[in-house]
């Protein structure tokens, strides 16, 4: 599965679609950024409710390629700008983290 | 007497060189502030320069830092002794997960150490925008031990606040909590006024941010002891200028 294929998943709204279209290596679900930093896989997608710029800073340090923001959280402009700068795609969904994780899991293992 | 106890310098990853300790002190004097505190993210390494810059401007200064706890809540830790702030800051810095800070090619994001004359003395190369290993209860104990003052920062914010991370303000916190410059002080939607002394500060990362929120004390407050008493007596008003 490629990173850009995330846009084809039901309910995922692309908010920041720019970024290198590489193979998606995995996914990680967490709302604690220190935990994301320690455990999220490079080249993967993060599923979270943490809609702010620091999420992009951590995603960039880890080498994540995309972030899925759950519960249709409002997304500040500076987060989108940082993601554009770091080539990290951002998607938003009305699903909660568990639902979004299942959706991504099915696509990764299909 | 006016005070602003939450200001970031160019040491914070999100503060540029225009927030030098000297520039902050000068702007504070222009705004009529009498007491200011420097509270960079997870480090007190610019506090020495800040204290000197404030002395030159005739301002009372506190040394502080805004610690990100293990729960990812931001908490202001204030000291009136530079050595204690620096000692505590070094312990917080040492507990951060290793990650490199942006370099000098990104001057707005690099973590600059300046002296009171605006000269660059170096950079902190460990990225400061991460969570420390200290839990909130660790912090309460350590800060009390060092005779400091702990104030949870911007408790109304949807991220990095004690309420966003824990869902409530735990016992042992108080008498004061900080709300952001966006909080509606009159409506007090979190119903804080009955339980806490409500504080508000600029949380400035840019010069234009200074003055957007401040405190007004009924009496002269230039030391941590006087501040502690004023907070206990609620002899302070949180102000968001129109």
Short mmCIF file of C-alpha atoms in Angstrom, two decimals, chain A residues 38-79:
data_model
loop_
_atom_site.label_atom_id
_atom_site.label_comp_id
_atom_site.label_asym_id
_atom_site.label_seq_id
_atom_site.Cartn_x
_atom_site.Cartn_y
_atom_site.Cartn_z
CA UNK A 38 9.62 5.89 20.97
CA UNK A 39 7.54 3.38 19.01
CA UNK A 40 6.07 4.66 15.73
CA UNK A 41 7.61 3.06 12.62
CA UNK A 42 9.61 5.20 10.17
CA UNK A 43 7.73 5.43 6.89
CA UNK A 44 4.43 4.77 8.64
CA UNK A 45 1.18 6.58 9.39
CA UNK A 46 0.18 7.93 12.82
CA UNK A 47 -3.44 7.68 13.98
CA UNK A 48 -4.14 10.25 16.70
CA UNK A 49 -6.32 13.06 18.01
CA UNK A 50 -3.33 15.37 18.63
CA UNK A 51 -4.09 18.06 16.04
CA UNK A 52 -1.28 20.58 16.54
CA UNK A 53 2.16 21.45 15.14
CA UNK A 54 4.12 19.46 17.72
CA UNK A 55 2.66 16.29 16.24
CA UNK A 56 4.34 17.22 12.96
CA UNK A 57 7.62 17.96 14.75
CA UNK A 58 7.57 14.48 16.29
CA UNK A 59 6.35 12.86 13.04
CA UNK A 60 9.26 14.46 11.25
CA UNK A 61 11.79 13.25 13.85
CA UNK A 62 10.44 9.70 13.56
CA UNK A 63 10.15 9.80 9.76
CA UNK A 64 6.38 9.26 9.56
CA UNK A 65 4.82 9.92 6.16
CA UNK A 66 1.24 10.64 7.17
CA UNK A 67 -1.02 11.53 10.09
CA UNK A 68 -4.70 10.62 10.40
CA UNK A 69 -6.56 12.94 12.77
CA UNK A 70 -9.62 11.36 14.39
CA UNK A 71 -12.95 12.55 15.76
CA UNK A 72 -12.93 15.36 13.17
CA UNK A 73 -10.75 17.48 15.42
CA UNK A 74 -10.23 21.07 14.25
CA UNK A 75 -6.83 21.38 12.54
CA UNK A 76 -4.90 24.62 12.97
CA UNK A 77 -3.36 26.26 9.89
CA UNK A 78 0.14 26.20 11.35
CA UNK A 79 -0.10 22.42 11.60
#
